[in-house]
Amino acid sequence: MINSVTTAPLPITRFTGQRARWHWLAVGARVLAIAASIAAAAAASITVVATGSINGNTKTITEATGNSMNATTFASSVETAFANDTGGVWNFDGPNFGVNVGETITLNYGASQTNSEVLTLSSGNNINQGNVAGEATSGSTELGLGGDASTRTFTLSTPLSSVGIFSLNRADSSRTSVLSVTFLDDSTASTSGANAGATYFQELSATGTNYIKSFSLTQSNFVRYDDLGFVAAVPEPSTAAFVTGGVGMLALLRRRRTVIRG
């Protein structure tokens, strides 16, 4: 005779009604929290203390075709701007960093370090800090371009009146680099392809109040950069006076209305 064994079914947890709704809300909240933490990790940004001088290693510089001003004039311009809290230099020294598309670099500039320019890497591949002996124009490290030679575009939180950078000597004349800018009226300008077999300086400036709202770095092959110098746009005195006068007039009218109503 064969004894039969009856096995009780495993208990099944069932969620019904309000309990089910709370359960799935809790699950959804956990998923959103995980997604938010991943997004926060991916959206990292860096903050940089800008200096006031370029080419501290006194490299021999070749001027790129199409520059608005040469390296010596630009260095003097940036030094003055730094003293006046209107410019500075990102020399790519300090802690190692990596910035991906969509992430930001905040440049605290000027002698007081109270102003900041936020660069958003809006297209291209990532950027990072490199260290190749003898290449840097200041300090010992430089800007590297990870992955490929795609164009890196940086949009600006504050328009610039000028921007300049060095493309470093890679001992390979086939490696070319171009600095391009887009102005407030959406017109563009660029340096012509510079031979990266030497240390080249590339710089572009605004005309009048048609300031720079973004700039791009393009290269035919892997190129490193150093000493990104910039001068922030400063409102024309007439514009500043108009704004100040307008604010003063509004305050006067508000005070007059208060007196009349009182």
XYZ file of N, CA and C in Angstrom:
786
model
N 0.849 -1.184 0.000
C 0.000 0.000 0.000
C 0.879 1.227 0.000
N 0.551 2.120 -0.839
C 1.351 3.330 -0.968
C 0.643 4.453 -0.233
N 1.426 5.042 0.720
C 0.847 6.154 1.473
C 0.919 7.438 0.642
N -0.155 8.103 0.534
C -0.150 9.380 -0.199
C 0.137 10.502 0.779
N 0.875 11.475 0.302
C 1.241 12.627 1.134
C 0.592 13.858 0.550
N -0.129 14.536 1.356
C -0.775 15.778 0.917
C 0.059 16.970 1.367
N 0.505 17.765 0.417
C 1.338 18.936 0.730
C 0.477 20.181 0.715
N 0.552 20.932 1.798
C -0.234 22.160 1.869
C 0.350 23.201 0.929
N -0.467 23.924 0.234
C 0.047 24.962 -0.669
C 0.775 26.056 0.109
N 1.829 26.581 -0.505
C 2.576 27.662 0.130
C 1.687 28.885 0.269
N 1.853 29.622 1.350
C 1.022 30.815 1.539
C 1.360 31.867 0.493
N 0.370 32.495 0.006
C 0.544 33.553 -0.990
C 0.133 34.873 -0.358
N 1.073 35.814 -0.389
C 0.762 37.120 0.170
C -0.004 37.921 -0.861
N -1.160 38.367 -0.483
C -1.983 39.124 -1.420
C -2.191 40.537 -0.872
N -2.087 41.506 -1.780
C -2.348 42.889 -1.415
C -3.602 43.328 -2.144
N -4.541 43.776 -1.406
C -5.783 44.216 -2.024
C -6.138 45.598 -1.523
N -6.901 46.316 -2.322
C -7.432 47.603 -1.895
C -6.355 48.593 -1.523
N -6.558 49.284 -0.387
C -5.663 50.343 0.060
C -4.256 49.828 0.338
N -4.186 48.591 0.885
C -2.870 48.013 1.186
C -2.045 47.837 -0.077
N -2.672 47.411 -1.164
C -1.963 47.242 -2.432
C -1.453 48.577 -2.954
N -2.306 49.580 -2.824
C -1.888 50.892 -3.317
C -0.682 51.408 -2.550
N -0.691 51.242 -1.211
C 0.453 51.681 -0.410
C 1.716 50.897 -0.762
N 1.529 49.600 -1.007
C 2.673 48.754 -1.366
C 3.352 49.271 -2.638
N 2.555 49.492 -3.687
C 3.148 49.917 -4.961
C 3.662 51.351 -4.906
N 3.049 52.183 -4.092
C 3.591 53.523 -3.888
C 4.968 53.463 -3.245
N 5.119 52.537 -2.267
C 6.412 52.378 -1.594
C 7.473 51.873 -2.570
N 7.083 50.895 -3.420
C 8.006 50.377 -4.436
C 8.421 51.491 -5.385
N 7.437 52.266 -5.847
C 7.735 53.368 -6.757
C 8.655 54.387 -6.136
N 8.452 54.685 -4.847
C 9.300 55.650 -4.157
C 10.740 55.169 -4.089
N 10.911 53.852 -3.839
C 12.275 53.303 -3.790
C 12.952 53.382 -5.143
N 12.200 53.079 -6.206
C 12.757 53.162 -7.565
C 13.168 54.583 -7.882
N 12.301 55.552 -7.545
C 12.622 56.953 -7.808
C 13.841 57.403 -7.013
N 13.966 56.931 -5.782
C 15.116 57.303 -4.960
C 16.412 56.784 -5.559
N 16.368 55.521 -6.041
C 17.556 54.944 -6.680
C 17.904 55.719 -7.946
N 16.896 56.036 -8.762
C 17.120 56.787 -9.997
C 17.689 58.157 -9.692
N 17.174 58.793 -8.638
C 17.656 60.122 -8.272
C 19.115 60.072 -7.825
N 19.473 59.025 -7.069
C 20.858 58.913 -6.614
C 21.797 58.666 -7.770
N 21.344 57.875 -8.755
C 22.171 57.642 -9.947
C 22.332 58.929 -10.726
N 21.243 59.680 -10.900
C 21.304 60.944 -11.630
C 22.213 61.931 -10.925
N 22.138 61.970 -9.588
C 22.979 62.889 -8.833
C 24.444 62.539 -9.003
N 24.746 61.235 -9.028
C 26.134 60.822 -9.209
C 26.628 61.181 -10.600
N 25.734 61.083 -11.603
C 26.142 61.362 -12.977
C 26.257 62.850 -13.252
N 25.547 63.664 -12.462
C 25.518 65.097 -12.729
C 26.525 65.842 -11.873
N 27.690 65.257 -11.683
C 28.715 65.887 -10.867
C 29.227 67.142 -11.564
N 29.733 68.086 -10.774
C 30.335 69.285 -11.326
C 31.596 69.588 -10.536
N 32.428 70.455 -11.072
C 33.653 70.828 -10.375
C 33.705 72.342 -10.235
N 34.405 72.784 -9.219
C 34.631 74.215 -9.004
C 36.123 74.470 -9.030
N 36.528 75.513 -9.745
C 37.942 75.805 -9.971
C 38.252 77.227 -9.518
N 39.366 77.397 -8.845
C 39.844 78.728 -8.491
C 40.731 79.229 -9.630
N 40.260 80.260 -10.328
C 41.022 80.790 -11.463
C 42.191 81.640 -10.977
N 43.270 81.612 -11.729
C 44.459 82.407 -11.409
C 44.464 83.670 -12.273
N 45.558 84.434 -12.200
C 45.592 85.697 -12.932
C 46.646 85.778 -14.006
N 47.318 84.658 -14.331
C 48.385 84.726 -15.329
C 48.396 83.491 -16.215
N 48.939 83.646 -17.429
C 49.043 82.541 -18.369
C 50.494 82.302 -18.745
N 50.773 81.083 -19.217
C 52.089 80.678 -19.695
C 53.184 80.900 -18.658
N 52.945 80.383 -17.455
C 53.942 80.502 -16.402
C 55.217 79.718 -16.677
N 55.167 78.764 -17.593
C 56.351 77.989 -17.947
C 57.139 78.625 -19.087
N 56.710 79.822 -19.502
C 57.371 80.622 -20.551
C 57.685 79.809 -21.804
N 56.689 79.079 -22.278
C 56.843 78.340 -23.527
C 56.990 79.309 -24.701
N 57.713 78.870 -25.719
C 57.768 79.625 -26.973
C 56.445 79.413 -27.692
N 55.767 80.497 -28.027
C 54.402 80.427 -28.535
C 54.341 80.822 -30.010
N 53.558 80.092 -30.763
C 53.234 80.446 -32.144
C 51.784 80.909 -32.174
N 51.521 82.031 -32.834
C 50.164 82.578 -32.889
C 49.350 81.862 -33.967
N 48.144 81.460 -33.609
C 47.241 80.843 -34.584
C 46.695 81.906 -35.530
N 46.421 81.516 -36.756
C 45.842 82.434 -37.731
C 44.404 82.747 -37.358
N 44.060 84.034 -37.353
C 42.697 84.433 -37.040
C 42.516 84.971 -35.645
N 43.606 85.036 -34.838
C 43.495 85.552 -33.481
C 43.085 87.020 -33.473
N 42.314 87.403 -32.450
C 41.968 88.809 -32.267
C 43.122 89.574 -31.631
N 43.891 88.927 -30.771
C 45.075 89.550 -30.166
C 46.110 88.470 -29.890
N 47.373 88.881 -29.780
C 48.423 87.891 -29.569
C 48.514 87.511 -28.092
N 49.341 86.506 -27.807
C 49.422 85.952 -26.458
C 49.897 86.982 -25.441
N 50.851 87.822 -25.815
C 51.384 88.819 -24.883
C 50.320 89.840 -24.502
N 49.598 90.343 -25.495
C 48.537 91.319 -25.234
C 47.425 90.694 -24.417
N 47.067 89.460 -24.748
C 46.006 88.778 -24.023
C 46.400 88.535 -22.572
N 47.658 88.140 -22.338
C 48.137 87.901 -20.970
C 48.007 89.160 -20.133
N 48.354 90.304 -20.727
C 48.239 91.576 -20.024
C 46.772 91.914 -19.751
N 45.918 91.646 -20.737
C 44.489 91.908 -20.594
C 43.883 91.077 -19.468
N 44.247 89.796 -19.410
C 43.712 88.904 -18.380
C 44.239 89.289 -16.999
N 45.490 89.657 -16.926
C 46.072 90.067 -15.644
C 45.336 91.291 -15.083
N 45.062 92.267 -15.955
C 44.315 93.452 -15.543
C 42.892 93.084 -15.139
N 42.263 92.221 -15.940
C 40.895 91.796 -15.637
C 40.834 91.068 -14.301
N 41.824 90.238 -14.022
C 41.855 89.508 -12.753
C 41.919 90.482 -11.584
N 42.770 91.498 -11.710
C 42.897 92.498 -10.644
C 41.601 93.266 -10.442
N 40.809 93.411 -11.523
C 39.548 94.149 -11.461
C 38.333 93.237 -11.264
N 38.583 91.969 -10.953
C 37.503 90.998 -10.731
C 36.638 90.765 -11.961
N 37.240 90.860 -13.153
C 36.467 90.636 -14.381
C 37.059 89.540 -15.270
N 37.998 88.755 -14.765
C 38.571 87.701 -15.598
C 39.486 86.791 -14.810
N 40.044 85.804 -15.510
C 40.941 84.871 -14.859
C 41.419 83.796 -15.808
N 42.125 82.809 -15.267
C 42.724 81.726 -16.043
C 42.454 80.389 -15.358
N 41.913 79.441 -16.107
C 41.828 78.055 -15.648
C 43.067 77.361 -16.190
N 44.013 77.039 -15.299
C 45.284 76.473 -15.759
C 45.329 74.945 -15.670
N 44.188 74.319 -15.320
C 44.056 72.860 -15.317
C 45.004 72.171 -14.346
N 45.450 72.894 -13.320
C 46.228 72.288 -12.251
C 45.303 71.963 -11.084
N 45.826 71.239 -10.099
C 45.014 70.882 -8.936
C 44.551 69.441 -9.006
N 43.510 69.093 -8.224
C 43.022 67.700 -8.166
C 42.569 67.215 -9.537
N 42.741 65.913 -9.778
C 42.275 65.326 -11.040
C 40.766 65.487 -11.169
N 40.293 65.617 -12.397
C 38.864 65.787 -12.614
C 38.458 65.082 -13.904
N 37.175 64.844 -14.025
C 36.583 64.350 -15.255
C 35.221 64.989 -15.388
N 34.901 65.535 -16.540
C 33.617 66.200 -16.762
C 32.980 65.597 -18.008
N 31.723 65.177 -17.900
C 30.983 64.604 -19.007
C 30.006 65.616 -19.590
N 29.451 65.297 -20.747
C 28.477 66.176 -21.383
C 27.292 66.397 -20.445
N 26.879 67.660 -20.328
C 25.784 68.022 -19.441
C 26.243 68.460 -18.068
N 27.506 68.224 -17.734
C 28.040 68.624 -16.447
C 28.678 70.003 -16.548
N 29.007 70.578 -15.396
C 29.452 71.966 -15.365
C 30.813 72.141 -14.704
N 31.451 73.252 -15.064
C 32.686 73.704 -14.421
C 32.442 75.126 -13.960
N 32.541 75.373 -12.665
C 32.369 76.721 -12.134
C 33.747 77.333 -11.911
N 34.022 78.428 -12.601
C 35.306 79.119 -12.480
C 35.120 80.327 -11.575
N 35.661 80.268 -10.366
C 35.661 81.435 -9.485
C 36.842 82.316 -9.874
N 36.562 83.539 -10.283
C 37.635 84.353 -10.856
C 37.745 85.710 -10.176
N 38.831 86.404 -10.522
C 39.109 87.717 -9.956
C 39.881 87.608 -8.657
N 40.570 88.695 -8.306
C 41.387 88.693 -7.093
C 40.557 88.408 -5.851
N 39.296 88.837 -5.839
C 38.442 88.621 -4.669
C 37.775 87.255 -4.673
N 37.792 86.563 -5.828
C 37.145 85.256 -5.982
C 35.644 85.303 -5.667
N 35.024 86.454 -5.859
C 33.600 86.584 -5.566
C 32.720 86.413 -6.799
N 33.316 86.417 -7.979
C 32.549 86.238 -9.214
C 32.790 84.839 -9.768
N 31.849 84.360 -10.562
C 32.007 83.023 -11.120
C 31.436 82.944 -12.527
N 32.059 82.120 -13.329
C 31.612 81.799 -14.682
C 31.347 80.307 -14.719
N 30.148 79.910 -15.107
C 29.800 78.494 -15.156
C 29.834 78.026 -16.612
N 30.718 77.086 -16.894
C 30.811 76.477 -18.217
C 30.031 75.171 -18.197
N 29.153 74.987 -19.163
C 28.459 73.712 -19.317
C 28.990 73.010 -20.548
N 29.518 71.802 -20.372
C 29.977 71.010 -21.511
C 28.732 70.491 -22.221
N 28.337 71.167 -23.304
C 27.034 70.893 -23.909
C 27.084 69.912 -25.070
N 28.263 69.635 -25.607
C 28.351 68.634 -26.672
C 29.769 68.095 -26.769
N 29.903 66.956 -27.455
C 31.203 66.313 -27.606
C 31.345 65.155 -26.647
N 32.581 64.809 -26.333
C 32.854 63.742 -25.375
C 33.350 64.358 -24.083
N 33.814 63.531 -23.154
C 34.237 64.040 -21.865
C 35.582 64.749 -21.937
N 35.898 65.491 -20.903
C 37.205 66.126 -20.764
C 37.796 65.694 -19.427
N 39.119 65.752 -19.318
C 39.761 65.342 -18.073
C 41.111 66.014 -17.949
N 41.742 65.800 -16.824
C 43.060 66.369 -16.579
C 44.136 65.375 -16.959
N 45.145 65.840 -17.713
C 46.248 64.983 -18.121
C 47.554 65.432 -17.501
N 48.573 64.628 -17.642
C 49.878 64.977 -17.107
C 50.950 64.356 -17.994
N 51.427 65.145 -18.935
C 52.511 64.706 -19.813
C 53.679 65.656 -19.604
N 54.799 65.124 -19.173
C 55.952 65.952 -18.829
C 56.351 66.859 -19.984
N 56.535 68.127 -19.678
C 57.050 69.077 -20.655
C 56.019 69.734 -21.541
N 54.758 69.331 -21.473
C 53.753 69.907 -22.364
C 53.074 71.146 -21.798
N 52.780 71.163 -20.509
C 51.952 72.221 -19.924
C 52.596 73.594 -20.065
N 51.766 74.618 -20.292
C 52.256 75.995 -20.352
C 52.289 76.637 -18.970
N 51.538 76.081 -18.019
C 51.591 76.502 -16.614
C 51.475 75.260 -15.735
N 52.195 75.238 -14.632
C 52.134 74.088 -13.746
C 52.656 72.839 -14.426
N 52.030 71.691 -14.109
C 52.528 70.428 -14.654
C 51.454 69.589 -15.324
N 50.181 70.032 -15.273
C 49.100 69.248 -15.870
C 48.344 70.093 -16.896
N 47.528 69.420 -17.698
C 46.848 70.093 -18.798
C 45.488 69.454 -19.051
N 44.715 70.050 -19.945
C 43.398 69.529 -20.288
C 43.531 68.414 -21.309
N 42.966 67.259 -21.004
C 42.917 66.157 -21.953
C 41.507 65.971 -22.467
N 41.383 65.360 -23.633
C 40.081 65.101 -24.249
C 39.894 63.599 -24.330
N 38.961 63.070 -23.513
C 38.793 61.629 -23.447
C 37.997 61.078 -24.606
N 38.337 59.875 -25.024
C 37.501 59.144 -25.972
C 37.780 59.375 -27.430
N 37.648 60.612 -27.886
C 37.803 60.859 -29.320
C 38.138 62.319 -29.578
N 38.166 62.689 -30.837
C 38.522 64.054 -31.222
C 37.293 64.884 -31.559
N 36.130 64.540 -31.007
C 34.912 65.285 -31.310
C 34.988 66.709 -30.761
N 34.183 67.596 -31.351
C 34.139 68.982 -30.916
C 33.518 69.089 -29.527
N 34.209 69.790 -28.638
C 33.664 70.069 -27.304
C 33.136 71.494 -27.288
N 31.858 71.652 -26.979
C 31.249 72.979 -26.927
C 30.909 73.321 -25.485
N 31.267 74.536 -25.083
C 31.011 75.023 -23.733
C 30.079 76.236 -23.809
N 28.921 76.144 -23.177
C 28.038 77.292 -23.082
C 28.343 78.041 -21.787
N 28.076 79.337 -21.773
C 28.518 80.208 -20.695
C 27.355 80.765 -19.900
N 27.525 80.878 -18.583
C 26.495 81.504 -17.753
C 26.540 83.024 -17.873
N 27.731 83.555 -18.153
C 27.927 84.992 -18.333
C 28.702 85.208 -19.629
N 28.239 86.076 -20.521
C 28.969 86.300 -21.775
C 30.390 86.801 -21.517
N 31.262 86.533 -22.469
C 32.661 86.942 -22.368
C 32.989 87.966 -23.448
N 33.934 88.839 -23.140
C 34.428 89.751 -24.168
C 35.605 89.134 -24.910
N 36.297 88.181 -24.282
C 37.386 87.477 -24.969
C 37.679 86.157 -24.284
N 38.205 85.211 -25.071
C 38.590 83.903 -24.548
C 39.800 83.420 -25.337
N 40.753 82.800 -24.653
C 41.949 82.297 -25.313
C 42.436 81.024 -24.654
N 43.190 80.209 -25.408
C 43.695 78.943 -24.883
C 44.916 78.520 -25.689
N 45.783 77.713 -25.082
C 46.946 77.165 -25.766
C 46.671 75.727 -26.185
N 46.954 75.392 -27.441
C 46.973 73.991 -27.868
C 48.432 73.548 -27.837
N 48.690 72.423 -27.189
C 50.058 72.051 -26.823
C 50.764 71.256 -27.913
N 52.064 71.292 -27.848
C 52.917 70.635 -28.835
C 52.857 69.123 -28.668
N 52.262 68.432 -29.642
C 52.181 66.972 -29.615
C 53.225 66.335 -30.535
N 54.151 67.162 -31.065
C 55.209 66.658 -31.944
C 54.635 65.907 -33.135
N 53.502 66.393 -33.638
C 52.834 65.745 -34.767
C 52.091 66.826 -35.544
N 52.620 67.197 -36.686
C 52.049 68.308 -37.452
C 50.683 67.989 -38.044
N 50.268 66.722 -38.014
C 48.953 66.375 -38.551
C 47.831 66.675 -37.551
N 48.192 66.966 -36.321
C 47.188 67.243 -35.293
C 46.889 68.737 -35.273
N 45.713 69.104 -35.677
C 45.330 70.512 -35.746
C 44.221 70.812 -34.744
N 44.126 72.058 -34.343
C 43.092 72.460 -33.388
C 42.506 73.804 -33.808
N 41.232 73.990 -33.504
C 40.514 75.217 -33.854
C 39.699 75.676 -32.659
N 39.772 76.957 -32.351
C 38.911 77.574 -31.349
C 37.822 78.345 -32.087
N 36.576 78.067 -31.773
C 35.444 78.769 -32.388
C 34.593 79.393 -31.306
N 33.942 80.514 -31.630
C 33.044 81.162 -30.678
C 31.721 81.482 -31.364
N 30.665 81.545 -30.565
C 29.357 82.011 -31.032
C 29.000 83.251 -30.235
N 28.619 84.318 -30.957
C 28.300 85.585 -30.318
C 26.810 85.659 -29.971
N 26.434 86.714 -29.264
C 25.050 86.881 -28.834
C 24.071 86.916 -29.998
N 24.510 87.434 -31.146
C 23.611 87.499 -32.307
C 23.667 86.232 -33.152
N 24.300 85.173 -32.605
C 24.425 83.858 -33.241
C 25.414 83.823 -34.404
N 26.107 84.904 -34.669
C 27.194 84.847 -35.635
C 28.370 84.120 -35.000
N 29.322 83.672 -35.823
C 30.432 82.872 -35.307
C 31.764 83.382 -35.836
N 32.823 82.965 -35.200
C 34.183 83.259 -35.649
C 35.069 82.119 -35.185
N 36.191 81.926 -35.844
C 37.102 80.857 -35.434
C 38.509 81.154 -35.893
N 39.441 80.571 -35.193
C 40.814 80.563 -35.658
C 40.913 79.527 -36.777
N 41.823 79.726 -37.709
C 42.033 78.695 -38.731
C 42.825 77.557 -38.107
N 42.804 76.385 -38.750
C 43.468 75.210 -38.194
C 44.911 75.493 -37.855
N 45.264 75.330 -36.584
C 46.637 75.584 -36.146
C 47.435 74.287 -36.139
N 48.656 74.371 -36.581
C 49.528 73.216 -36.606
C 49.907 72.838 -35.186
N 49.468 71.685 -34.714
C 49.725 71.271 -33.341
C 51.094 70.630 -33.172
N 51.982 70.824 -34.146
C 53.365 70.395 -33.993
C 54.167 71.430 -33.233
N 53.494 72.477 -32.739
C 54.112 73.513 -31.924
C 53.105 73.913 -30.849
N 53.529 74.752 -29.905
C 52.602 75.269 -28.905
C 51.946 76.513 -29.489
N 50.642 76.412 -29.748
C 49.920 77.501 -30.403
C 49.003 78.201 -29.416
N 48.883 79.521 -29.615
C 47.931 80.309 -28.846
C 46.766 80.678 -29.746
N 45.541 80.460 -29.233
C 44.330 80.740 -29.996
C 43.422 81.636 -29.165
N 42.937 82.746 -29.760
C 42.144 83.717 -28.997
C 41.163 84.438 -29.903
N 39.967 84.687 -29.377
C 38.947 85.435 -30.107
C 38.259 86.400 -29.151
N 37.885 87.571 -29.687
C 37.263 88.610 -28.870
C 35.959 89.075 -29.494
N 35.098 89.636 -28.652
C 33.839 90.209 -29.120
C 34.101 91.557 -29.785
N 33.170 91.958 -30.639
C 33.199 93.284 -31.241
C 32.103 94.117 -30.598
N 32.488 95.182 -29.917
C 31.498 95.995 -29.228
C 30.816 95.202 -28.131
N 29.489 95.259 -28.132
C 28.716 94.543 -27.107
C 28.157 93.220 -27.616
N 28.626 92.783 -28.789
C 28.197 91.489 -29.322
C 29.082 90.407 -28.705
N 28.803 90.101 -27.438
C 29.684 89.269 -26.636
C 29.602 87.789 -27.014
N 30.548 87.026 -26.470
C 30.656 85.587 -26.723
C 29.739 84.842 -25.756
N 28.861 83.972 -26.285
C 27.969 83.200 -25.416
C 28.353 81.723 -25.328
N 29.208 81.257 -26.237
C 29.709 79.878 -26.151
C 30.982 79.779 -26.970
N 31.790 78.763 -26.668
C 32.982 78.505 -27.468
C 33.177 77.008 -27.613
N 33.938 76.637 -28.653
C 34.157 75.220 -28.960
C 35.626 74.962 -29.235
N 36.056 73.749 -28.903
C 37.393 73.268 -29.230
C 37.247 72.080 -30.173
N 37.887 72.191 -31.346
C 37.826 71.135 -32.354
C 39.250 70.744 -32.730
N 39.492 69.461 -32.924
C 40.830 68.991 -33.271
C 40.734 67.796 -34.217
N 41.736 67.668 -35.073
C 41.724 66.570 -36.037
C 42.190 65.261 -35.415
N 42.875 65.358 -34.300
C 43.371 64.184 -33.598
C 43.539 64.576 -32.140
N 44.023 63.689 -31.327
C 44.135 63.985 -29.900
C 45.073 65.161 -29.656
N 44.543 66.231 -29.056
C 45.310 67.434 -28.733
C 45.061 67.778 -27.279
N 46.088 68.218 -26.565
C 45.909 68.691 -25.201
C 45.964 70.222 -25.176
N 45.337 70.795 -24.155
C 45.249 72.248 -24.031
C 45.697 72.683 -22.636
N 46.052 73.964 -22.527
C 46.369 74.515 -21.215
C 46.032 76.003 -21.184
N 45.893 76.529 -19.964
C 45.671 77.958 -19.711
C 44.505 78.541 -20.510
N 43.312 78.222 -20.091
C 42.117 78.843 -20.656
C 41.918 80.190 -19.973
N 42.185 81.261 -20.696
C 42.019 82.604 -20.145
C 40.732 83.232 -20.653
N 40.115 84.087 -19.844
C 38.849 84.709 -20.247
C 38.688 86.066 -19.569
N 37.951 86.937 -20.248
C 37.575 88.235 -19.689
C 36.063 88.343 -19.802
N 35.401 88.556 -18.689
C 33.944 88.630 -18.676
C 33.463 89.928 -19.301
N 32.266 89.880 -19.901
C 31.665 91.069 -20.489
C 31.278 92.044 -19.386
N 31.599 93.308 -19.593
C 31.248 94.360 -18.640
C 30.273 95.305 -19.319
N 29.102 95.583 -18.712
C 28.123 96.478 -19.346
C 28.716 97.845 -19.649
N 28.283 98.441 -20.757
C 28.721 99.784 -21.110
C 28.288 100.761 -20.016
N 29.126 101.795 -19.730
C 28.762 102.761 -18.682
C 27.389 103.378 -18.882
N 27.014 103.667 -20.133
C 25.713 104.268 -20.398
C 24.592 103.325 -19.992
N 24.804 102.005 -20.265
C 23.791 101.011 -19.886
C 23.692 100.896 -18.379
N 24.841 100.854 -17.719
C 24.842 100.761 -16.263
C 24.178 101.976 -15.642
N 24.465 103.169 -16.196
C 23.874 104.392 -15.668
C 22.365 104.385 -15.869
N 21.943 103.871 -17.033
C 20.509 103.803 -17.315
C 19.804 102.892 -16.323
N 20.415 101.709 -16.071
C 19.816 100.774 -15.125
C 19.760 101.378 -13.732
N 20.886 101.987 -13.302
C 20.934 102.597 -11.970
C 19.925 103.722 -11.858
N 19.873 104.566 -12.899
C 18.934 105.675 -12.898
C 17.504 105.201 -12.875
N 17.215 104.122 -13.622
C 15.870 103.570 -13.647
C 15.440 103.050 -12.295
N 16.376 102.350 -11.616
C 16.069 101.831 -10.281
C 15.832 102.978 -9.317
N 16.668 104.035 -9.423
C 16.503 105.197 -8.558
C 15.177 105.893 -8.792
N 14.774 106.023 -10.063
C 13.510 106.669 -10.393
C 12.339 105.870 -9.849
N 12.389 104.542 -9.978
C 11.319 103.708 -9.444
C 11.211 103.862 -7.936
N 12.349 103.930 -7.242
C 12.337 104.098 -5.791
C 11.735 105.444 -5.415
N 12.073 106.501 -6.197
C 11.548 107.831 -5.924
C 10.040 107.876 -6.109
N 9.562 107.252 -7.206
C 8.126 107.229 -7.463
C 7.388 106.445 -6.380
N 7.976 105.317 -5.951
C 7.350 104.522 -4.914
C 7.253 105.314 -3.614
N 8.319 106.060 -3.297
C 8.344 106.873 -2.078
C 7.306 107.975 -2.169
N 7.175 108.596 -3.387
C 6.218 109.674 -3.553
C 4.793 109.159 -3.372
N 4.507 107.974 -3.948
C 3.173 107.417 -3.812
C 2.847 107.114 -2.351
N 3.881 106.625 -1.620
C 3.679 106.326 -0.209
C 3.350 107.584 0.575
N 4.074 108.678 0.259
C 3.839 109.937 0.961
C 2.438 110.459 0.671
N 1.996 110.402 -0.619
C 0.685 110.903 -1.006
C -0.405 110.092 -0.326
N -0.220 108.725 -0.347
C -1.241 107.896 0.287
C -1.284 108.109 1.782
N -0.142 108.426 2.391
C -0.133 108.631 3.826
C -0.801 109.931 4.181
